[in-house]
Tab-separated table of C-alpha atoms and ligand atoms in Angstrom:
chain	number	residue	atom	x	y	z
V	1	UNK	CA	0.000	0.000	0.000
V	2	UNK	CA	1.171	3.256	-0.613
V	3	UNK	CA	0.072	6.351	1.709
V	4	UNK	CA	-1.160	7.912	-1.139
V	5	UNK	CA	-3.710	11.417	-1.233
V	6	UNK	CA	-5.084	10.710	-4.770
V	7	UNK	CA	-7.919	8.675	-4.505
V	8	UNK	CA	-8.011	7.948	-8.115
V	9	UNK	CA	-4.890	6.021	-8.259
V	10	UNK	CA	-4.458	3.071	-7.008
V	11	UNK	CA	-3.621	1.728	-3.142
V	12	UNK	CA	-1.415	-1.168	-4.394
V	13	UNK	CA	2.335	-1.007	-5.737
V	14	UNK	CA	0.748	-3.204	-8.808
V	15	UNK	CA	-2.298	-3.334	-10.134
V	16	UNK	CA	-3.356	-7.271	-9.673
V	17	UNK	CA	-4.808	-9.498	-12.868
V	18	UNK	CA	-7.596	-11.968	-11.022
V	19	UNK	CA	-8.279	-15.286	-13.407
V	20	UNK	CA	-12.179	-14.953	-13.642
V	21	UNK	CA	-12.996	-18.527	-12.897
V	22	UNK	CA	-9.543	-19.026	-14.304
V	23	UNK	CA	-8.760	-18.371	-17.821
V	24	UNK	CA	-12.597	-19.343	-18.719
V	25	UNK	CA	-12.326	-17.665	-22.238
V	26	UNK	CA	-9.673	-20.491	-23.303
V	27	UNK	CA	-10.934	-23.514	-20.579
V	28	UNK	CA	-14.303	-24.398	-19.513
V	29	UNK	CA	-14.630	-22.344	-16.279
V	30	UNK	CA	-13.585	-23.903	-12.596
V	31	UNK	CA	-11.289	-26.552	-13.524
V	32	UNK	CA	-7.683	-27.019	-12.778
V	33	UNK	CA	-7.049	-26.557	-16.338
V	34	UNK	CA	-8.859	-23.214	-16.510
V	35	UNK	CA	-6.910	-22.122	-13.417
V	36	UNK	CA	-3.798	-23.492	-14.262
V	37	UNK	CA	-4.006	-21.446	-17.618
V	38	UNK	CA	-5.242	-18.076	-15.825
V	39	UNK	CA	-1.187	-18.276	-14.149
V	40	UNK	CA	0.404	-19.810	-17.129
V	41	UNK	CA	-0.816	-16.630	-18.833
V	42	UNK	CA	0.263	-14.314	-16.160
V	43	UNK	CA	-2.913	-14.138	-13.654
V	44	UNK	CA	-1.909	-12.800	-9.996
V	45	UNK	CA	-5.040	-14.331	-8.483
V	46	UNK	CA	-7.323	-16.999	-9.298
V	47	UNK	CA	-10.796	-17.527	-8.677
V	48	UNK	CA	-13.225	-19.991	-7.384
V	49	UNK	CA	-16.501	-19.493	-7.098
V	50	UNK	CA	-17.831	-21.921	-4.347
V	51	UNK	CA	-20.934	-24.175	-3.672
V	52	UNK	CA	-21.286	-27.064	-1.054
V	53	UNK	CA	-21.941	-30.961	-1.866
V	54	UNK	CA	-24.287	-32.734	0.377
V	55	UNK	CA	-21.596	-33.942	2.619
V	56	UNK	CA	-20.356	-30.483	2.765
V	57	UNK	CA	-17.383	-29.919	1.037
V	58	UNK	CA	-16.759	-26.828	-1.100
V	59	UNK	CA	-16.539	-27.238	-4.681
V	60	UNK	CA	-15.704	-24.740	-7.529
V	61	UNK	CA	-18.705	-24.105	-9.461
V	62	UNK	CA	-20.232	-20.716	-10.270
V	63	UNK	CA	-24.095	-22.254	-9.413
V	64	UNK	CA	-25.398	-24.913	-7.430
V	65	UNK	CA	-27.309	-25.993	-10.288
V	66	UNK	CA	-25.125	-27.597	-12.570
V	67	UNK	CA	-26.860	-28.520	-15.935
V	68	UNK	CA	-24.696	-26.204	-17.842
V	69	UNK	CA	-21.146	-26.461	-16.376
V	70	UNK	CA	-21.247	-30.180	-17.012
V	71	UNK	CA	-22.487	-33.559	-18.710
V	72	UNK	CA	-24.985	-34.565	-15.547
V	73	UNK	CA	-28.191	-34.165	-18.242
V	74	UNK	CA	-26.608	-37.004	-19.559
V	75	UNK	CA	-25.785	-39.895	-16.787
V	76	UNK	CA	-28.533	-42.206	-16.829
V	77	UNK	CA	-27.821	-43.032	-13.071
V	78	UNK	CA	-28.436	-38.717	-12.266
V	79	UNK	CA	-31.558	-39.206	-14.025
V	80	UNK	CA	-33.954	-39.134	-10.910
V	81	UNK	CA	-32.125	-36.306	-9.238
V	82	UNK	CA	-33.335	-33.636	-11.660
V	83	UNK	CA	-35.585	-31.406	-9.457
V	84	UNK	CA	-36.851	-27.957	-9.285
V	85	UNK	CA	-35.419	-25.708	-6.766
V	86	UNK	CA	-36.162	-22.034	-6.000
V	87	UNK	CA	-32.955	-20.426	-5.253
V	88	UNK	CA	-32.491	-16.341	-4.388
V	89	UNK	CA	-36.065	-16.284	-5.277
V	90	UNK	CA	-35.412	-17.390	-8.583
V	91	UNK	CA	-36.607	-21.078	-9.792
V	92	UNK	CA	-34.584	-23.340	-11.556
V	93	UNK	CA	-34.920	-26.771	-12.727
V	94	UNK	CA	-31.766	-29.324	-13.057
V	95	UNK	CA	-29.288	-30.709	-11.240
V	96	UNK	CA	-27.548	-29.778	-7.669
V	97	UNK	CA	-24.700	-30.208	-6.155
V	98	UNK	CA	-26.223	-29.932	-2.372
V	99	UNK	CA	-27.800	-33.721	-3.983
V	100	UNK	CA	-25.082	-35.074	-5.042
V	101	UNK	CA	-21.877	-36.342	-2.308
V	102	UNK	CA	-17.975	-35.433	-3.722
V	103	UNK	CA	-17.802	-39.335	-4.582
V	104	UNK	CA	-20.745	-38.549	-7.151
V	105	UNK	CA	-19.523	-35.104	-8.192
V	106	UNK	CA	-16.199	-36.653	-9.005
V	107	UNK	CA	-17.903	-38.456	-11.633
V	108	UNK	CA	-18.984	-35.852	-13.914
V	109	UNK	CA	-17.446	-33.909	-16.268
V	110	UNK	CA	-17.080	-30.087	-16.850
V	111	UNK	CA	-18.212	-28.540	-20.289
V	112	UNK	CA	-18.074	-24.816	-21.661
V	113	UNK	CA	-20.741	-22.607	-20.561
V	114	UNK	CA	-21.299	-20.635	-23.505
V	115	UNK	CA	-20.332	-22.628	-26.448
V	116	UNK	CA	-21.830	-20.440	-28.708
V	117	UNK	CA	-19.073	-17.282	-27.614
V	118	UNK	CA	-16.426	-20.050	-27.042
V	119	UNK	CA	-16.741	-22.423	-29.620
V	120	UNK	CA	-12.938	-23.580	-29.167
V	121	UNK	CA	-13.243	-24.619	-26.158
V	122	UNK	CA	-16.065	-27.291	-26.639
V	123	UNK	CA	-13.004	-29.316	-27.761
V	124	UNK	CA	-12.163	-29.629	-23.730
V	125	UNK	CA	-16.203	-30.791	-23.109
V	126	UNK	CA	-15.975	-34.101	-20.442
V	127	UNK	CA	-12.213	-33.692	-20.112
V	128	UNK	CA	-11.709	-32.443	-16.507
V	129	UNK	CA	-13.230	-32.515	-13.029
V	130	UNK	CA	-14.732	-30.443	-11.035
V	131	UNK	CA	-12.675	-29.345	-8.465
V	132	UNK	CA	-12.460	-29.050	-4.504
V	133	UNK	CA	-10.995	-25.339	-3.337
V	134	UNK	CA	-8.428	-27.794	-1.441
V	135	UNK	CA	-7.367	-29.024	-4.857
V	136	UNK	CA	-7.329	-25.174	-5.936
V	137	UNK	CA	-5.762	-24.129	-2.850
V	138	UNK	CA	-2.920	-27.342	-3.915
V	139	UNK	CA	-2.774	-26.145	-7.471
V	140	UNK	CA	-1.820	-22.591	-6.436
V	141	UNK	CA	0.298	-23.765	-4.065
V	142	UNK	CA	2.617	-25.803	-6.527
V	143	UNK	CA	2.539	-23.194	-9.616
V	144	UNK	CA	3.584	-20.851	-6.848
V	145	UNK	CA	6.660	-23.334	-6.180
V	146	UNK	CA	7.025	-23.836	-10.001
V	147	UNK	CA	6.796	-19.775	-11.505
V	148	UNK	CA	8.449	-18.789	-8.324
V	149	UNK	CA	5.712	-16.060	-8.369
V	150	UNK	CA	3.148	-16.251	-5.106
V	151	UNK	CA	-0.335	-17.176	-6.936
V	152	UNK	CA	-2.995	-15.590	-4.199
V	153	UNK	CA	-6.679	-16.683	-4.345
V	154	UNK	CA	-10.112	-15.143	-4.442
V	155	UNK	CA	-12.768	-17.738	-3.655
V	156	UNK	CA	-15.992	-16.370	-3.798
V	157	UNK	CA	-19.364	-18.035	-1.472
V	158	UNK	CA	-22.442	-18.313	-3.299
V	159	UNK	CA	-25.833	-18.452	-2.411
V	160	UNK	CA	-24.749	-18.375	1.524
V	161	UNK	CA	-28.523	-17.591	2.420
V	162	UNK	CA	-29.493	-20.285	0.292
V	163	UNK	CA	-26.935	-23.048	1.784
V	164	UNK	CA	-27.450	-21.846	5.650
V	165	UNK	CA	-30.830	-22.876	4.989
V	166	UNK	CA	-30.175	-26.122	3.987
V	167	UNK	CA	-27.825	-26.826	7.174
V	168	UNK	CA	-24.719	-26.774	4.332
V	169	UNK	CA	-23.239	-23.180	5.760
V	170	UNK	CA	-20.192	-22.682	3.999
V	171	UNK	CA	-18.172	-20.080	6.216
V	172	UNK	CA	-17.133	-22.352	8.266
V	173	UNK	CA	-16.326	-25.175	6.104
V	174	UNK	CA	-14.247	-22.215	4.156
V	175	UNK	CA	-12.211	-21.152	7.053
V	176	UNK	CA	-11.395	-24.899	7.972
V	177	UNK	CA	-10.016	-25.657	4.247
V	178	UNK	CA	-8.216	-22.543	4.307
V	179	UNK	CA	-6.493	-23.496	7.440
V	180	UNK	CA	-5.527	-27.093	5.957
V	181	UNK	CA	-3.033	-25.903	4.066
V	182	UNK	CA	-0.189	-23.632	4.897
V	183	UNK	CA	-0.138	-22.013	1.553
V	184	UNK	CA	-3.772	-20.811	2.603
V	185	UNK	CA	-3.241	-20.368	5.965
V	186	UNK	CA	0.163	-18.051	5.983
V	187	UNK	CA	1.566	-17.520	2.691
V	188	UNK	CA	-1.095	-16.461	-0.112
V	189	UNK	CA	-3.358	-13.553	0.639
V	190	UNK	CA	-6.729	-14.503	0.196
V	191	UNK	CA	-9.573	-12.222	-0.565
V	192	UNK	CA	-12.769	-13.643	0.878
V	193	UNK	CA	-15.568	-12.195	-1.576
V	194	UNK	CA	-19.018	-12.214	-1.193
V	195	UNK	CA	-22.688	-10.478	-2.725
V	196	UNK	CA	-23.898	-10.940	0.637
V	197	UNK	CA	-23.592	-9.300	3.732
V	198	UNK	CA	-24.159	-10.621	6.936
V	199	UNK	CA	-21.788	-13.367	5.775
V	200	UNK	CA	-18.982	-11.271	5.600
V	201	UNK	CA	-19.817	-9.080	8.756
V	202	UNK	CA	-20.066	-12.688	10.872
V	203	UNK	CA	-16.246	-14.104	9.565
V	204	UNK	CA	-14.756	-11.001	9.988
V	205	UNK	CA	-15.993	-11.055	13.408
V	206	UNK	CA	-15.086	-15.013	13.501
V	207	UNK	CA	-11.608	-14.190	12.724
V	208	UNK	CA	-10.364	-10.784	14.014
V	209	UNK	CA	-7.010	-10.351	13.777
V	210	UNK	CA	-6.075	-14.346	13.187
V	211	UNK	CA	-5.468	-13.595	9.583
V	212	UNK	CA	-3.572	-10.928	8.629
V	213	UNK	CA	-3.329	-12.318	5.051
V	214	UNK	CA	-6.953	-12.974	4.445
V	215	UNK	CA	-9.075	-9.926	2.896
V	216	UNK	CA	-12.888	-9.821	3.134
V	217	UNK	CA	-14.192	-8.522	-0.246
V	218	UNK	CA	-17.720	-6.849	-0.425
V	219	UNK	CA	-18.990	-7.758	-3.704
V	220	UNK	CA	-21.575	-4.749	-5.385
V	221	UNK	CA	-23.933	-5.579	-8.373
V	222	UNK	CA	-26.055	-2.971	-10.488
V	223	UNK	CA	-27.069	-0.253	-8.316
V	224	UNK	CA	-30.752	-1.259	-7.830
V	225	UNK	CA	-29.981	-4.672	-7.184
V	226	UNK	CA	-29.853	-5.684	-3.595
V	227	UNK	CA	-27.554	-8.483	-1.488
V	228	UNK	CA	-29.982	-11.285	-0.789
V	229	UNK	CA	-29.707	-11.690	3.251
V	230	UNK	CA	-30.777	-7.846	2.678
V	231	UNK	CA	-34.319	-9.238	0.985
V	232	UNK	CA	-34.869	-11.663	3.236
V	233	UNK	CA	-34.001	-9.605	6.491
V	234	UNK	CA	-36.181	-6.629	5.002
V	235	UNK	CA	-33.387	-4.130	4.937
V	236	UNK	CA	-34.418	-1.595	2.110
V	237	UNK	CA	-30.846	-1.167	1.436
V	238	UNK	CA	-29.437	-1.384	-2.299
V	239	UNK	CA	-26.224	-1.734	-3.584
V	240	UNK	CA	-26.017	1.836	-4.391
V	241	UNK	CA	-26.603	2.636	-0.864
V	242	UNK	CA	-23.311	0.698	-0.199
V	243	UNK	CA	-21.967	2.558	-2.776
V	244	UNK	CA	-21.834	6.287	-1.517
V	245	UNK	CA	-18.929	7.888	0.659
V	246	UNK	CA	-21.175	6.779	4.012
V	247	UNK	CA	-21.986	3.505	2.798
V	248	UNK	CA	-18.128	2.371	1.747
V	249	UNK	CA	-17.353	3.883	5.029
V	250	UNK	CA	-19.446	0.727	6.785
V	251	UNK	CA	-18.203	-1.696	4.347
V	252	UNK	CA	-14.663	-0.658	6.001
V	253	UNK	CA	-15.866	-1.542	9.204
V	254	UNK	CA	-15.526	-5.439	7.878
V	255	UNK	CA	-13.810	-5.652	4.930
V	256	UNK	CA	-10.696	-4.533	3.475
V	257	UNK	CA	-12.024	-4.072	-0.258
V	258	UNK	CA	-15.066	-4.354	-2.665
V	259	UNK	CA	-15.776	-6.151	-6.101
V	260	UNK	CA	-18.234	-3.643	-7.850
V	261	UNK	CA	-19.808	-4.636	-11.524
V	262	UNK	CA	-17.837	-2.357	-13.652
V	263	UNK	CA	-20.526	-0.324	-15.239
V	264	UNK	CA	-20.980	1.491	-11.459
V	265	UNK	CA	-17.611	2.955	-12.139
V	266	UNK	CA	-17.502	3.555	-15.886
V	267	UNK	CA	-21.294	3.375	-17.525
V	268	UNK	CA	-22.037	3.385	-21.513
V	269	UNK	CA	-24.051	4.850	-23.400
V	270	UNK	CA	-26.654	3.446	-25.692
V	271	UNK	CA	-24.323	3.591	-27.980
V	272	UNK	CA	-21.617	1.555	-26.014
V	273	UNK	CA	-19.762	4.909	-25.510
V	274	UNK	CA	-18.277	5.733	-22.094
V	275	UNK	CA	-19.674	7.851	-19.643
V	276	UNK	CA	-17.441	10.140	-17.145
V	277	UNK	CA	-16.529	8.227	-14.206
V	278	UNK	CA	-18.862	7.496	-11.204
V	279	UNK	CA	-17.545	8.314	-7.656
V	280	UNK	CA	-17.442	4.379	-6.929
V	281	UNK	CA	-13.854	4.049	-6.791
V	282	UNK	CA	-12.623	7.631	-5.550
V	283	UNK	CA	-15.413	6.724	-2.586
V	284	UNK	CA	-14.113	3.502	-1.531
V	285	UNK	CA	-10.206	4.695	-1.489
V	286	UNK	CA	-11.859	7.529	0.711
V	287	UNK	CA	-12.551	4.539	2.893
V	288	UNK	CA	-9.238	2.444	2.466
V	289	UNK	CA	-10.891	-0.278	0.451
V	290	UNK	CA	-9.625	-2.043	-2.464
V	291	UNK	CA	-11.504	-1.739	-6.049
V	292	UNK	CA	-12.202	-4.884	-7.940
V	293	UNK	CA	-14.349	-4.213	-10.672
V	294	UNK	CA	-15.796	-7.677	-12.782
V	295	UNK	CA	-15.641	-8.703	-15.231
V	296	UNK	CA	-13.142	-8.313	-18.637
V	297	UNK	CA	-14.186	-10.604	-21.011
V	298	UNK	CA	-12.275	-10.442	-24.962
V	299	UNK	CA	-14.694	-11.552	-27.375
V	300	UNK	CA	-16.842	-9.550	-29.108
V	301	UNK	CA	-20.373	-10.443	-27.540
V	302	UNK	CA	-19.132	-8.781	-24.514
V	303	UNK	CA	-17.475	-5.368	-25.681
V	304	UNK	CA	-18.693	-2.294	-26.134
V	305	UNK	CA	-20.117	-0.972	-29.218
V	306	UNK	CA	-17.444	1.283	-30.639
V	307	UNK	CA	-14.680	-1.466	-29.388
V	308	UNK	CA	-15.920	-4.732	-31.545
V	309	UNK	CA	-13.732	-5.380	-34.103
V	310	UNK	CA	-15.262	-7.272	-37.403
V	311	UNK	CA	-16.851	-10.423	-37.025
V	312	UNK	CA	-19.486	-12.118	-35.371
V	313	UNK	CA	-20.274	-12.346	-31.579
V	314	UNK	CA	-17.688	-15.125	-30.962
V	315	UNK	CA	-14.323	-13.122	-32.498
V	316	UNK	CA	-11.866	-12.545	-30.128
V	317	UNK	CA	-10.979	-9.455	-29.951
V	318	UNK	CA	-8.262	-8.591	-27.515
V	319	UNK	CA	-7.176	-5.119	-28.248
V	320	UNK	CA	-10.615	-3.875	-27.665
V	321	UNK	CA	-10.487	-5.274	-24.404
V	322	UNK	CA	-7.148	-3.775	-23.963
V	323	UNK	CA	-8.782	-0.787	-24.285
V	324	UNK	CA	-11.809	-1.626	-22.365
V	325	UNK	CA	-9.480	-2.261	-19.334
V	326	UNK	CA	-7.090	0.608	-19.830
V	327	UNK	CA	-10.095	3.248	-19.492
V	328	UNK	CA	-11.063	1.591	-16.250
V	329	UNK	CA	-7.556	1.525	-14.961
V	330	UNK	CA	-7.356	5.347	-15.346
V	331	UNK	CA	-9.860	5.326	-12.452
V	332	UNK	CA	-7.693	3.981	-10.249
V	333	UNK	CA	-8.904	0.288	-9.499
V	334	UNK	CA	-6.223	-2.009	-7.828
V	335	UNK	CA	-7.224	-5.687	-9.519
V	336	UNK	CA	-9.764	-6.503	-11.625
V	337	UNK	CA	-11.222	-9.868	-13.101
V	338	UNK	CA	-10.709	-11.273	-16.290
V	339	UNK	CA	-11.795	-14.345	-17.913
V	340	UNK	CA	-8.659	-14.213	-20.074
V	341	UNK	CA	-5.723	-13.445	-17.751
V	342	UNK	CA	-2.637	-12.841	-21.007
V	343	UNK	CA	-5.036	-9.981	-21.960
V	344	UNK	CA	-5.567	-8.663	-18.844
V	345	UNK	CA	-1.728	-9.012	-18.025
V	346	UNK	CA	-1.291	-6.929	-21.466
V	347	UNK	CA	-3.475	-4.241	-20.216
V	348	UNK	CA	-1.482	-3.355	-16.955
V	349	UNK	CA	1.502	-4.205	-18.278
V	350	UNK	CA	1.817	-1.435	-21.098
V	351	UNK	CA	-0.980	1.166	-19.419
V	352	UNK	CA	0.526	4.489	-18.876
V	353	UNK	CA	-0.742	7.096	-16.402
K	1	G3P	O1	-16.717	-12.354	-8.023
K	1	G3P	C1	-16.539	-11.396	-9.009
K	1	G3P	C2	-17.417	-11.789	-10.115
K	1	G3P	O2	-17.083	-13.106	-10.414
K	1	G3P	C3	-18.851	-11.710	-9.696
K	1	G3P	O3	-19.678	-12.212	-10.617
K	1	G3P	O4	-21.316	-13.885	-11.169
K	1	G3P	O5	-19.039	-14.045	-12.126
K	1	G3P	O6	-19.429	-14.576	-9.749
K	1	G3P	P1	-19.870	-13.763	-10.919
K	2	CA	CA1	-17.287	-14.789	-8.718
């Protein structure tokens, strides 16, 4: 940290590259392969997202429902555990993991999300695992030996509402794996990130000053949106109330940074042209938190208007999100997340002040 004045530079030395679910534009998303590609291509951080299995351990999988992260529509022996679910107040029909134990996980293989924007990786479909956050925490801990670079994580809890309600809390489950293994426990700094709330407020509390290297992140969606334990306590509170100079304020009375969606610090147009900066980020440095804005993403689909290059939806395009990332490190964030870690690398590495 530097004991810097400007509060739209950054607080870190170096501006940190997070693997988005690893390098999920090149791998299917929350596999060892995906993460192992995020650091090959010069990610700081990588990230799991995590749900529980029914005998509780933490897997990497951006939803509980898992019908389009892997083959389970298609294992006769899953058939009968296709159910309908209402999760966050949203209904959804598949598969869960809360249904199925590790053993049974372990059977199944991960596939590309969104073939249709990643067509190249479909040629990984039913190649890999999903994996524990012990066997991420492992993997980090020998490409750390191996690039002689510490790789830190970011492992995100979703749905913690959702699981506390099905007696598969996954704080606790998250501070015991994290503690298994040195690398975790003392040598990587680990950013604890969460949409929720009262999750965050309750492990900070848990740990105090035990971890010096662990950093609770509050994550921030679209301004109107609101964190879920906020709907279902009644709190009238939106993320843009957590967003203001008094709001960040609180969030530094548990946390140590927050993970807003990008277009709260740089909005578009309708014409895909950027707007003048939001206060978001100058706000939270006000406060001493970290700004990790989500999420970079290279192909076409997901740029800007005036930054897609020729082509269809699917064409890479990694200048434009060169660009896209350059604009946004003007503002002063400290990390960000990428699903394609060598562009993100490229970004910091040649952006000039
Ligand atoms: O955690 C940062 C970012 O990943 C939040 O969005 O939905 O990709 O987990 P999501
Ligand atoms: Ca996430």
């Amino acid at each position: 940290m530097t004991g810097c004045t400007n509060l739209s530079a950054p607080l870190v030395d170096k501006v940190l590259v997070v693997g988005h679910r690893g390098a999920s534009a090149l791998r299917p998303e929350h596999t060892l392969a995906s993460y192992r590609k995020a650091v090959e291509d010069g990610a700081d951080i990588i990230e799991p997202d995590l749900v529980s299995t029914k005998d509780g351990v933490l897997v990497a999988r951006h939803e509980n429902e898992i019908s389009g992260t892997t083959n389970v529509s298609e294992v006769a022996k899953f058939a009968d555990r296709k159910t309908t679910k209402t999760i966050d107040g949203v209904q959804y029909t598949g598969w869960f993991t809360e249904d199925f134990t590790l053993a049974e996980l372990k059977e199944l293989r991960a596939r590309e999300r969104i073939p249709q924007a990643r067509p190249s990786n479909k040629s990984f479909n039913d190649q890999f695992e999903i994996p524990t956050l012990a066997e991420v925490i492992a993997l980090a801990q020998e490409l750390s030996a191996s690039t002689g670079r510490t790789i830190h994580l970011y492992p995100e809890t979703k749905h913690p509402t959702y699981f506390q309600s099905v007696n598969l809390a996954m704080e606790d489950r998250l501070v015991e794996t994290l503690r298994a293994n040195e690398f975790s426990e003392s040598k990587a700094t680990v950013y604890i990130q969460s949409f929720e709330v009262a999750n965050l407020k309750a492990l900070h509390q848990k740990l105090g000053g035990s971890q010096p290297n662990w950093k609770l992140v509050q994550l921030m969606d679209a301004r109107d949106k609101k964190p879920y334990d906020f709907v279902v306590a009644g709190d009238s509170r939106t993320y843009n109330e957590l967003m203001t100079e008094a709001g960040m304020k609180e969030v530094a009375t548990y946390a140590k940074g927050v993970g807003p969606y990008k277009l709260t610090i740089i909005n578009v147009d309708s014409s895909g042209n950027f707007e003048k900066p939001t206060d978001l980020v100058r706000n939270a440095h006000a406060a001493g938190l970290l700004v990790f804005p989500y999420t970079f993403r290279p192909e076409n689909a997901f740029l800007p208007a005036p930054l897609k290059a020729q082509g269809d939806d699917a064409t890479r395009n990694p200048s434009g999100s060169v660009t896209e990332i350059q604009k946004y490190l003007e503002t002063g964030i400290d990390g960000f997340f990428t699903d394609d870690p060598a562009v993100g690398r490229q970004a910091v590495d040649t952006f000039k002040r």
